[in-house]
Amino acid sequence: MSSTLSTKTTTQTTSTNFTSSVSISPTPTTLTTSTTSTTTNIKPCCACPETKRNRDQCIFETGDEEKCKDLIEAHKACMRNLGFNI
């Protein structure tokens, strides 16, 4: 009598979803004349990567948006300069 042993390998993926109370408008508004035409195609998720990275890192490390208020405001100002309605 022979028997066949089969093994099943599964891969488990873990996803972490970080959220904050900072909201960003999903669509850009009309751009002002001071911005270049290349900013019209920027999506909110890709705009201002430096200020976004600094803001997110501060919130992640401290867990307190009040301590990161200056970085949050800097990111909002950057987004507004690109024509997003924040």
XYZ file of C-alpha atoms in Angstrom:
86
model
C 0.000 0.000 0.000
C 1.423 3.358 -0.913
C 0.144 6.707 0.163
C 0.769 10.139 -1.237
C 1.463 13.010 1.089
C 0.619 16.414 -0.266
C 1.590 19.665 1.316
C -0.041 22.979 0.820
C 1.911 26.176 1.203
C 0.082 29.380 1.902
C 1.377 32.892 1.981
C -0.080 35.307 4.452
C 0.060 39.012 3.775
C -0.417 41.533 6.517
C -1.629 44.979 5.660
C -1.563 47.942 8.001
C -3.817 50.859 7.339
C -2.830 54.135 8.995
C -5.420 56.853 9.064
C -5.472 60.345 10.448
C -7.996 63.092 10.785
C -6.236 65.144 8.103
C -8.357 65.046 4.978
C -7.290 65.906 1.476
C -9.668 66.745 -1.309
C -9.630 63.914 -3.871
C -9.757 66.213 -6.861
C -7.688 69.303 -7.619
C -9.432 72.626 -8.001
C -8.671 75.232 -10.621
C -5.025 76.173 -10.480
C -3.903 79.735 -10.019
C -1.840 81.470 -12.670
C 1.305 81.298 -10.523
C 1.547 77.506 -10.780
C 2.980 75.747 -13.793
C 0.963 73.650 -16.192
C 2.767 70.475 -15.068
C 0.976 70.602 -11.708
C -2.423 70.110 -13.332
C -1.796 66.385 -13.726
C -0.546 65.731 -10.184
C -2.743 63.507 -8.058
C -3.150 64.471 -4.371
C -1.413 61.274 -3.284
C 1.717 62.208 -5.250
C 1.860 65.923 -4.463
C 4.312 67.315 -1.901
C 6.133 64.080 -1.082
C 8.659 65.696 1.287
C 6.108 67.432 3.518
C 3.861 64.383 3.399
C 6.697 62.070 4.472
C 7.703 64.356 7.353
C 4.088 64.737 8.508
C 3.379 61.011 8.382
C 6.606 60.104 10.162
C 5.897 62.564 12.979
C 2.341 61.292 13.473
C 3.506 57.675 13.376
C 6.322 58.230 15.867
C 4.475 60.472 18.333
C 0.894 59.320 17.851
C -0.213 62.885 18.542
C -1.308 65.246 15.790
C -1.000 68.248 18.111
C 2.762 67.679 18.385
C 2.979 67.558 14.579
C 0.756 70.558 13.925
C 3.506 72.595 12.214
C 4.307 69.726 9.820
C 0.615 69.190 9.069
C 0.180 72.884 8.280
C 3.302 72.873 6.087
C 1.876 69.985 4.061
C -1.493 71.721 3.731
C 0.246 74.902 2.529
C 2.213 72.912 -0.059
C -0.977 71.254 -1.310
C -2.756 74.625 -1.531
C 0.164 76.054 -3.509
C -0.374 73.297 -6.070
C -4.058 74.217 -6.353
C -5.675 71.583 -4.158
C -8.622 72.640 -2.031
C -7.594 71.700 1.514
